[in-house]
Tab-separated table of C-alpha atoms in Angstrom:
chain	number	residue	atom	x	y	z
A	1	MET	CA	0.017	0.021	0.008
A	2	GLU	CA	1.260	3.455	-0.872
A	3	GLN	CA	2.636	5.517	1.978
A	4	LEU	CA	0.338	8.451	2.888
A	5	VAL	CA	3.166	10.362	4.522
A	6	ILE	CA	6.783	9.852	3.402
A	7	LEU	CA	9.702	10.579	5.649
A	8	ASP	CA	13.086	11.399	4.148
A	9	GLU	CA	16.197	12.706	5.913
A	10	ILE	CA	18.294	15.703	4.973
A	11	ILE	CA	21.818	15.490	6.526
A	12	THR	CA	23.146	18.931	7.419
A	13	ALA	CA	26.752	20.193	7.760
A	14	HIS	CA	27.383	19.040	11.315
A	15	GLY	CA	25.500	15.792	10.995
A	16	LYS	CA	22.183	16.974	12.327
A	17	LYS	CA	19.155	15.908	10.337
A	18	ILE	CA	16.169	17.705	8.944
A	19	ALA	CA	13.066	15.507	8.660
A	20	HIS	CA	11.485	15.927	5.205
A	21	LEU	CA	7.820	14.942	5.509
A	22	THR	CA	5.675	14.730	2.357
A	23	ILE	CA	1.903	14.313	2.247
A	24	ASN	CA	1.612	11.689	-0.504
A	25	ARG	CA	-1.809	11.819	-2.103
A	26	PRO	CA	-1.022	13.819	-5.291
A	27	GLY	CA	-3.984	12.318	-7.220
A	28	ARG	CA	-6.280	13.819	-4.578
A	29	LEU	CA	-4.423	17.095	-4.193
A	30	ASN	CA	-2.989	15.705	-0.929
A	31	VAL	CA	-6.295	15.895	0.925
A	32	LEU	CA	-6.050	14.596	4.438
A	33	SER	CA	-7.660	11.262	5.224
A	34	LEU	CA	-7.850	10.160	8.854
A	35	ALA	CA	-5.052	7.664	8.146
A	36	ALA	CA	-2.813	10.407	6.732
A	37	ILE	CA	-3.510	12.617	9.722
A	38	LYS	CA	-2.574	9.791	12.119
A	39	ASP	CA	0.675	9.201	10.123
A	40	LEU	CA	1.560	12.870	10.411
A	41	ARG	CA	0.795	12.842	14.129
A	42	SER	CA	2.998	9.792	14.835
A	43	ASN	CA	5.833	11.116	12.666
A	44	LEU	CA	5.843	14.555	14.352
A	45	ALA	CA	5.771	12.917	17.816
A	46	ALA	CA	8.729	10.706	17.006
A	47	ILE	CA	10.780	13.501	15.388
A	48	ALA	CA	10.231	15.782	18.362
A	49	LYS	CA	11.737	13.189	20.678
A	50	ASN	CA	14.648	12.296	18.417
A	51	ASP	CA	17.741	14.440	19.166
A	52	ASN	CA	19.204	13.618	15.744
A	53	PHE	CA	16.567	15.801	14.132
A	54	ALA	CA	17.001	19.562	14.377
A	55	ALA	CA	14.133	20.678	12.168
A	56	VAL	CA	11.287	19.606	9.872
A	57	ILE	CA	10.243	20.547	6.341
A	58	LEU	CA	6.684	19.626	5.338
A	59	ASP	CA	5.452	19.606	1.725
A	60	GLY	CA	2.935	17.922	-0.565
A	61	ALA	CA	3.614	15.397	-3.383
A	62	GLY	CA	3.106	16.470	-6.983
A	63	GLU	CA	3.078	19.884	-8.617
A	64	LYS	CA	-0.481	21.079	-7.902
A	65	ALA	CA	-1.008	21.309	-4.162
A	66	PHE	CA	0.571	21.418	-0.744
A	67	CYS	CA	-2.751	20.213	0.651
A	68	ALA	CA	-6.247	20.950	-0.577
A	69	GLY	CA	-7.875	20.285	2.808
A	70	GLY	CA	-9.522	17.528	4.753
A	71	ASP	CA	-11.043	14.536	3.057
A	72	VAL	CA	-14.622	15.733	3.490
A	73	THR	CA	-16.173	12.853	1.590
A	74	GLU	CA	-14.595	10.548	4.206
A	75	ILE	CA	-15.890	12.792	7.009
A	76	VAL	CA	-19.414	12.574	5.541
A	77	SER	CA	-19.160	8.787	5.519
A	78	PHE	CA	-18.154	8.865	9.227
A	79	VAL	CA	-21.138	11.094	10.043
A	80	GLN	CA	-23.602	8.910	8.164
A	81	SER	CA	-22.334	5.788	9.933
A	82	ALA	CA	-23.630	7.077	13.305
A	83	GLN	CA	-25.863	4.796	15.308
A	84	GLY	CA	-28.756	6.218	17.327
A	85	GLY	CA	-27.604	8.224	20.327
A	86	GLU	CA	-23.939	7.807	19.434
A	87	LEU	CA	-21.511	10.766	19.453
A	88	ASN	CA	-20.752	11.946	15.937
A	89	PRO	CA	-18.199	9.358	14.625
A	90	ALA	CA	-16.369	12.171	12.854
A	91	SER	CA	-15.027	13.187	16.272
A	92	GLU	CA	-12.016	10.871	15.869
A	93	TYR	CA	-11.116	12.680	12.650
A	94	PHE	CA	-11.285	16.165	14.054
A	95	ILE	CA	-9.596	15.267	17.380
A	96	ASN	CA	-6.587	13.932	15.464
A	97	GLU	CA	-6.533	16.746	12.929
A	98	TYR	CA	-6.670	19.505	15.469
A	99	THR	CA	-4.087	17.779	17.626
A	100	VAL	CA	-1.692	17.751	14.648
A	101	ASP	CA	-2.414	21.443	13.955
A	102	TYR	CA	-1.802	22.393	17.608
A	103	THR	CA	1.349	20.241	17.652
A	104	ILE	CA	2.789	22.237	14.702
A	105	HIS	CA	1.905	25.579	16.357
A	106	THR	CA	3.740	24.509	19.540
A	107	TYR	CA	6.490	22.298	18.099
A	108	PRO	CA	9.867	22.345	19.895
A	109	LYS	CA	11.784	22.442	16.625
A	110	PRO	CA	11.547	24.695	13.524
A	111	ILE	CA	8.990	23.528	10.943
A	112	ILE	CA	9.366	24.780	7.375
A	113	ILE	CA	6.127	24.656	5.312
A	114	TRP	CA	6.543	24.559	1.557
A	115	GLY	CA	3.136	26.048	0.679
A	116	ASP	CA	3.338	25.731	-3.099
A	117	GLY	CA	0.137	25.371	-5.138
A	118	ILE	CA	-3.225	24.856	-3.512
A	119	VAL	CA	-3.367	25.430	0.262
A	120	MET	CA	-6.974	25.198	1.468
A	121	GLY	CA	-8.855	24.227	4.597
A	122	GLY	CA	-6.924	21.525	6.385
A	123	GLY	CA	-3.827	22.552	4.431
A	124	MET	CA	-4.090	25.996	5.960
A	125	GLY	CA	-4.317	24.333	9.357
A	126	LEU	CA	-1.020	22.581	8.783
A	127	MET	CA	0.668	25.604	7.277
A	128	GLN	CA	-0.281	28.317	9.793
A	129	GLY	CA	1.486	26.692	12.738
A	130	GLY	CA	4.785	26.481	10.871
A	131	SER	CA	7.730	28.538	12.055
A	132	HIS	CA	8.764	29.280	8.412
A	133	ARG	CA	5.789	29.452	6.058
A	134	ILE	CA	6.818	29.664	2.373
A	135	VAL	CA	4.563	30.697	-0.509
A	136	THR	CA	5.295	30.893	-4.249
A	137	GLU	CA	3.837	32.466	-7.389
A	138	LYS	CA	1.678	29.298	-7.678
A	139	THR	CA	0.285	29.473	-4.196
A	140	MET	CA	-3.493	29.814	-3.772
A	141	LEU	CA	-4.727	29.954	-0.213
A	142	ALA	CA	-8.375	29.798	0.897
A	143	MET	CA	-10.757	28.790	3.659
A	144	PRO	CA	-13.784	27.940	1.502
A	145	GLU	CA	-15.809	26.007	4.057
A	146	ILE	CA	-18.928	28.152	3.559
A	147	THR	CA	-19.367	26.374	0.194
A	148	ILE	CA	-19.834	22.967	1.910
A	149	GLY	CA	-21.869	24.025	4.904
A	150	LEU	CA	-18.972	24.076	7.339
A	151	PHE	CA	-16.873	26.859	8.908
A	152	PRO	CA	-13.154	27.804	8.734
A	153	ASP	CA	-11.791	25.398	11.327
A	154	VAL	CA	-8.231	23.988	11.856
A	155	GLY	CA	-7.380	27.078	13.840
A	156	GLY	CA	-9.149	29.513	11.502
A	157	THR	CA	-10.591	31.347	14.472
A	158	TRP	CA	-6.989	32.108	15.414
A	159	PHE	CA	-5.168	32.833	12.151
A	160	LEU	CA	-7.991	34.635	10.333
A	161	ASN	CA	-8.185	37.034	13.232
A	162	LYS	CA	-4.461	37.684	12.873
A	163	MET	CA	-5.145	39.207	9.422
A	164	PRO	CA	-5.286	43.054	9.276
A	165	ASP	CA	-8.495	44.904	10.131
A	166	LYS	CA	-11.589	43.027	8.944
A	167	SER	CA	-9.879	41.143	6.097
A	168	GLY	CA	-9.949	37.853	8.064
A	169	MET	CA	-13.692	38.097	8.609
A	170	PHE	CA	-14.103	38.846	4.889
A	171	ALA	CA	-11.917	35.850	3.943
A	172	GLY	CA	-13.885	33.514	6.229
A	173	LEU	CA	-17.272	34.657	5.012
A	174	THR	CA	-16.434	34.550	1.301
A	175	GLY	CA	-13.959	31.723	0.985
A	176	LEU	CA	-11.620	34.318	-0.590
A	177	ARG	CA	-8.776	32.995	-2.733
A	178	MET	CA	-5.503	34.647	-1.780
A	179	ASN	CA	-2.131	34.809	-3.549
A	180	ALA	CA	1.407	34.920	-2.182
A	181	ALA	CA	1.410	38.711	-1.792
A	182	ASP	CA	-1.867	38.576	0.102
A	183	ALA	CA	-0.433	35.873	2.365
A	184	ILE	CA	2.693	37.860	3.253
A	185	LEU	CA	0.657	41.018	3.877
A	186	CYS	CA	-1.955	39.209	6.002
A	187	ASN	CA	0.332	37.297	8.315
A	188	LEU	CA	-0.425	33.966	6.665
A	189	ALA	CA	3.144	33.443	5.288
A	190	ASP	CA	6.686	34.531	6.110
A	191	HIS	CA	8.717	34.074	2.923
A	192	ALA	CA	8.030	34.123	-0.816
A	193	LEU	CA	10.137	32.059	-3.230
A	194	LEU	CA	9.727	31.007	-6.809
A	195	SER	CA	8.202	27.527	-7.200
A	196	SER	CA	11.279	26.522	-9.161
A	197	ALA	CA	13.495	27.296	-6.150
A	198	LYS	CA	12.459	24.185	-4.195
A	199	ALA	CA	15.453	22.081	-5.313
A	200	ASP	CA	17.780	24.958	-4.392
A	201	LEU	CA	16.149	25.203	-0.998
A	202	LEU	CA	16.534	21.506	-0.246
A	203	LYS	CA	20.153	21.656	-1.321
A	204	SER	CA	20.809	24.739	0.769
A	205	LEU	CA	19.393	23.053	3.845
A	206	GLU	CA	22.219	20.526	3.644
A	207	SER	CA	24.808	23.289	4.189
A	208	LEU	CA	23.251	24.612	7.344
A	209	GLU	CA	25.213	24.213	10.588
A	210	LEU	CA	22.395	23.175	12.914
A	211	SER	CA	22.740	22.151	16.562
A	212	ASP	CA	20.645	21.148	19.561
A	213	ASN	CA	19.641	24.782	20.140
A	214	ALA	CA	16.183	25.243	18.596
A	215	LYS	CA	16.271	29.053	18.790
A	216	GLU	CA	19.623	29.258	17.000
A	217	ASN	CA	18.385	26.753	14.404
A	218	ASN	CA	15.303	28.885	13.896
A	219	ASP	CA	17.460	31.997	13.288
A	220	ILE	CA	19.755	30.133	10.843
A	221	ILE	CA	16.825	28.944	8.801
A	222	THR	CA	15.296	32.421	8.842
A	223	ASP	CA	18.588	33.887	7.531
A	224	LEU	CA	18.685	31.332	4.714
A	225	LEU	CA	15.118	32.036	3.645
A	226	GLU	CA	15.456	35.770	3.817
A	227	ASN	CA	18.561	35.550	1.653
A	228	MET	CA	16.789	33.358	-0.865
A	229	SER	CA	13.714	35.605	-0.824
A	230	GLY	CA	15.806	38.618	-1.639
A	231	GLN	CA	17.051	37.018	-4.825
A	232	HIS	CA	13.529	36.847	-6.333
A	233	PRO	CA	11.395	39.602	-7.767
A	234	LYS	CA	8.105	40.588	-6.180
A	235	LEU	CA	5.666	37.847	-7.120
A	236	GLN	CA	2.234	39.509	-7.332
A	237	VAL	CA	0.117	42.435	-6.259
A	238	SER	CA	-2.033	42.083	-3.182
A	239	GLU	CA	-5.660	42.634	-4.128
A	240	ILE	CA	-6.625	42.512	-0.469
A	241	GLU	CA	-4.487	45.533	0.186
A	242	ALA	CA	-6.145	47.358	-2.682
A	243	HIS	CA	-9.563	46.590	-1.175
A	244	PHE	CA	-8.828	47.194	2.573
A	245	GLU	CA	-10.912	50.355	2.746
A	246	LEU	CA	-13.897	48.804	0.983
A	247	ILE	CA	-13.793	45.709	3.191
A	248	GLU	CA	-13.682	47.923	6.262
A	249	GLN	CA	-16.831	49.736	5.107
A	250	ILE	CA	-18.942	46.681	4.214
A	251	ILE	CA	-18.334	44.490	7.268
A	252	ASP	CA	-20.666	45.632	10.031
A	253	MET	CA	-19.495	43.763	13.154
A	254	GLU	CA	-22.835	44.381	14.819
A	255	ASN	CA	-25.106	42.865	12.196
A	256	HIS	CA	-24.399	39.814	10.030
A	257	VAL	CA	-27.477	40.255	7.829
A	258	ASP	CA	-26.551	43.880	6.998
A	259	SER	CA	-22.975	42.779	6.301
A	260	TYR	CA	-24.180	40.055	3.936
A	261	HIS	CA	-26.221	42.529	1.870
A	262	LYS	CA	-23.455	45.193	1.901
A	263	ILE	CA	-21.004	42.618	0.566
A	264	ILE	CA	-23.407	41.609	-2.220
A	265	GLU	CA	-24.005	45.242	-3.158
A	266	GLN	CA	-20.280	45.591	-3.874
A	267	GLN	CA	-20.040	42.709	-6.370
A	268	ALA	CA	-19.753	45.070	-9.275
A	269	HIS	CA	-16.947	47.051	-7.652
A	270	SER	CA	-14.252	44.981	-9.395
A	271	GLU	CA	-13.658	41.610	-10.924
A	272	TRP	CA	-11.746	40.628	-7.826
A	273	MET	CA	-14.740	41.477	-5.631
A	274	GLN	CA	-17.066	39.579	-7.942
A	275	ASN	CA	-14.882	36.485	-7.669
A	276	ALA	CA	-14.633	36.899	-3.918
A	277	VAL	CA	-18.390	37.262	-3.354
A	278	THR	CA	-19.588	34.408	-5.622
A	279	PRO	CA	-18.746	31.503	-3.227
A	280	MET	CA	-20.487	33.370	-0.368
A	281	VAL	CA	-23.671	33.862	-2.421
A	282	LYS	CA	-23.676	30.165	-3.329
A	283	GLY	CA	-22.723	29.078	0.173
A	284	SER	CA	-24.677	27.952	3.178
A	285	PRO	CA	-26.697	30.676	4.995
A	286	THR	CA	-26.262	28.837	8.272
A	287	SER	CA	-22.522	28.712	7.720
A	288	PHE	CA	-22.493	32.476	7.113
A	289	ALA	CA	-24.232	33.155	10.422
A	290	VAL	CA	-21.991	30.775	12.285
A	291	ILE	CA	-18.776	32.130	10.746
A	292	PHE	CA	-19.791	35.698	11.562
A	293	GLU	CA	-20.158	34.755	15.228
A	294	GLN	CA	-17.050	32.531	15.178
A	295	LEU	CA	-14.728	35.268	13.947
A	296	ASP	CA	-15.998	38.051	16.172
A	297	PRO	CA	-12.807	39.192	17.950
A	298	LYS	CA	-14.691	39.746	21.194
A	299	HIS	CA	-14.222	36.075	22.003
A	300	ASN	CA	-10.442	36.531	22.477
A	301	LEU	CA	-9.648	32.797	22.886
A	302	SER	CA	-6.228	31.286	23.510
A	303	LEU	CA	-4.872	28.868	20.885
A	304	LYS	CA	-5.883	25.865	22.961
A	305	GLU	CA	-9.325	27.325	23.560
A	306	VAL	CA	-9.700	27.890	19.804
A	307	PHE	CA	-9.137	24.248	18.975
A	308	MET	CA	-11.403	23.093	21.809
A	309	LYS	CA	-14.224	25.369	20.648
A	310	GLU	CA	-13.695	24.416	16.980
A	311	LEU	CA	-13.995	20.737	17.898
A	312	ASP	CA	-17.355	21.483	19.532
A	313	MET	CA	-18.423	23.329	16.393
A	314	ALA	CA	-17.191	20.649	14.021
A	315	ILE	CA	-19.136	17.906	15.815
A	316	ASN	CA	-22.349	19.982	15.687
A	317	MET	CA	-21.862	21.447	12.231
A	318	THR	CA	-21.103	18.178	10.443
A	319	ALA	CA	-24.280	16.740	11.941
A	320	HIS	CA	-26.293	19.605	10.336
A	321	SER	CA	-27.844	18.635	7.009
A	322	ASP	CA	-26.036	21.419	5.160
A	323	PHE	CA	-22.638	19.681	5.457
A	324	ALA	CA	-23.596	16.444	3.713
A	325	GLU	CA	-25.590	18.409	1.159
A	326	GLY	CA	-22.693	20.809	0.460
A	327	VAL	CA	-20.247	17.958	-0.036
A	328	ARG	CA	-22.682	16.176	-2.294
A	329	ALA	CA	-23.279	19.224	-4.511
A	330	LEU	CA	-19.610	20.279	-4.737
A	331	LEU	CA	-17.637	17.069	-4.669
A	332	VAL	CA	-19.867	14.015	-5.228
A	333	ASP	CA	-22.618	14.757	-7.758
A	334	LYS	CA	-20.829	18.031	-8.722
A	335	ASP	CA	-24.042	19.695	-9.783
A	336	ASN	CA	-23.083	22.845	-7.776
A	337	ASN	CA	-26.708	23.220	-6.765
A	338	PRO	CA	-26.912	22.569	-3.022
A	339	LYS	CA	-30.299	22.709	-1.306
A	340	TRP	CA	-29.469	24.566	1.898
A	341	SER	CA	-31.708	24.366	4.924
A	342	PRO	CA	-32.749	27.090	5.389
A	343	SER	CA	-32.082	28.648	1.996
A	344	ASP	CA	-32.136	32.268	3.152
A	345	LEU	CA	-30.006	34.035	5.742
A	346	SER	CA	-32.998	35.777	7.304
A	347	GLU	CA	-34.460	32.340	8.171
A	348	VAL	CA	-31.431	31.118	10.124
A	349	GLU	CA	-32.520	30.986	13.747
A	350	GLN	CA	-30.131	32.409	16.419
A	351	ALA	CA	-30.909	29.322	18.560
A	352	VAL	CA	-29.466	27.098	15.832
A	353	VAL	CA	-26.335	29.230	15.624
A	354	ASN	CA	-25.937	29.134	19.396
A	355	GLY	CA	-26.337	25.381	19.347
A	356	ILE	CA	-23.382	25.001	16.977
A	357	PHE	CA	-21.127	26.491	19.695
A	358	ALA	CA	-22.484	24.266	22.489
A	359	SER	CA	-20.011	21.590	23.611
A	360	PRO	CA	-21.084	17.885	23.645
A	361	TRP	CA	-18.715	17.441	26.594
A	362	SER	CA	-18.340	18.872	30.064
A	363	ASP	CA	-15.205	20.957	30.507
A	364	ASP	CA	-13.288	18.252	32.307
A	365	LYS	CA	-14.160	15.595	29.717
A	366	HIS	CA	-13.258	17.545	26.590
A	367	PRO	CA	-10.986	15.475	24.321
A	368	LEU	CA	-8.637	18.365	23.736
A	369	MET	CA	-8.361	19.423	27.380
A	370	ASP	CA	-4.821	18.069	27.587
A	371	LEU	CA	-3.407	19.759	24.486
């Protein structure tokens, strides 16, 4: 059976190793199955304990994607296998996925993320915890969960709120597609290289004089990437930057229905805005209301609290009919004609939204309490 996660070793100048982990599902754009997530989790745990490894580089197999997200068709199958009264069987998937994401955020060694190509959903969750997040001219980042009746999870509550002003809220509500320049500007990436520079990067890592000192290793890798970044021309223009003022005007933090209509009214402002708004208009009204509440900065959660709350939300949201319907319309039947319930934002009841945030567990029994 083909390995879902491949581990190679890069030997550096003083004999220390860099673990080269590759998500190996190129035919599926490296989407994360539960088995792949468990492989990543076990590899990261073993590398953290192994003093021979000084750092990690994580990439995706093939030329198209770092990781296009979670395997949502698998998640739907888990949800639909539930027996009466049983906790959502998808809980095992999300517990493992969020544990991996949190592990990367808090890892004791530098983790380089080669974010080339498509980086969406679960791929963003892996990337955002990295100490050195690299994007290229081929990078396309997005959190498009509204299109499948879900919400921007995998730490989206955390990293979307690190974006400037209201751009993170806008990105979460619309499933906005972002380029490398957007990523650098919006605190979603640290370095921009050309896609063709990957071989040079891997070769350059061999020359690094790494040690047992994680902070020094971090600085050495930063110096290398800054030097390499300086050799490349500016990759793209950030359209988010060009639309900051407009986004600020149309997001009303006090009223999600008003914000929805203000966003729609600006579709004709530019081609970029039209492309940004289209997924939102086609997306789940319930998801819109949930995301608006999720990304309200008033919640001010710690990273651990973010993953705990997102697990609560994931269990409840995947049990809502919109999730299975969204996956069916987008990825299974591919008719792009989901039948949302309800079909209009004005019909989404606040009690339903509140219920999405309710935890199935008591505080002391929460599966992520010990992160």
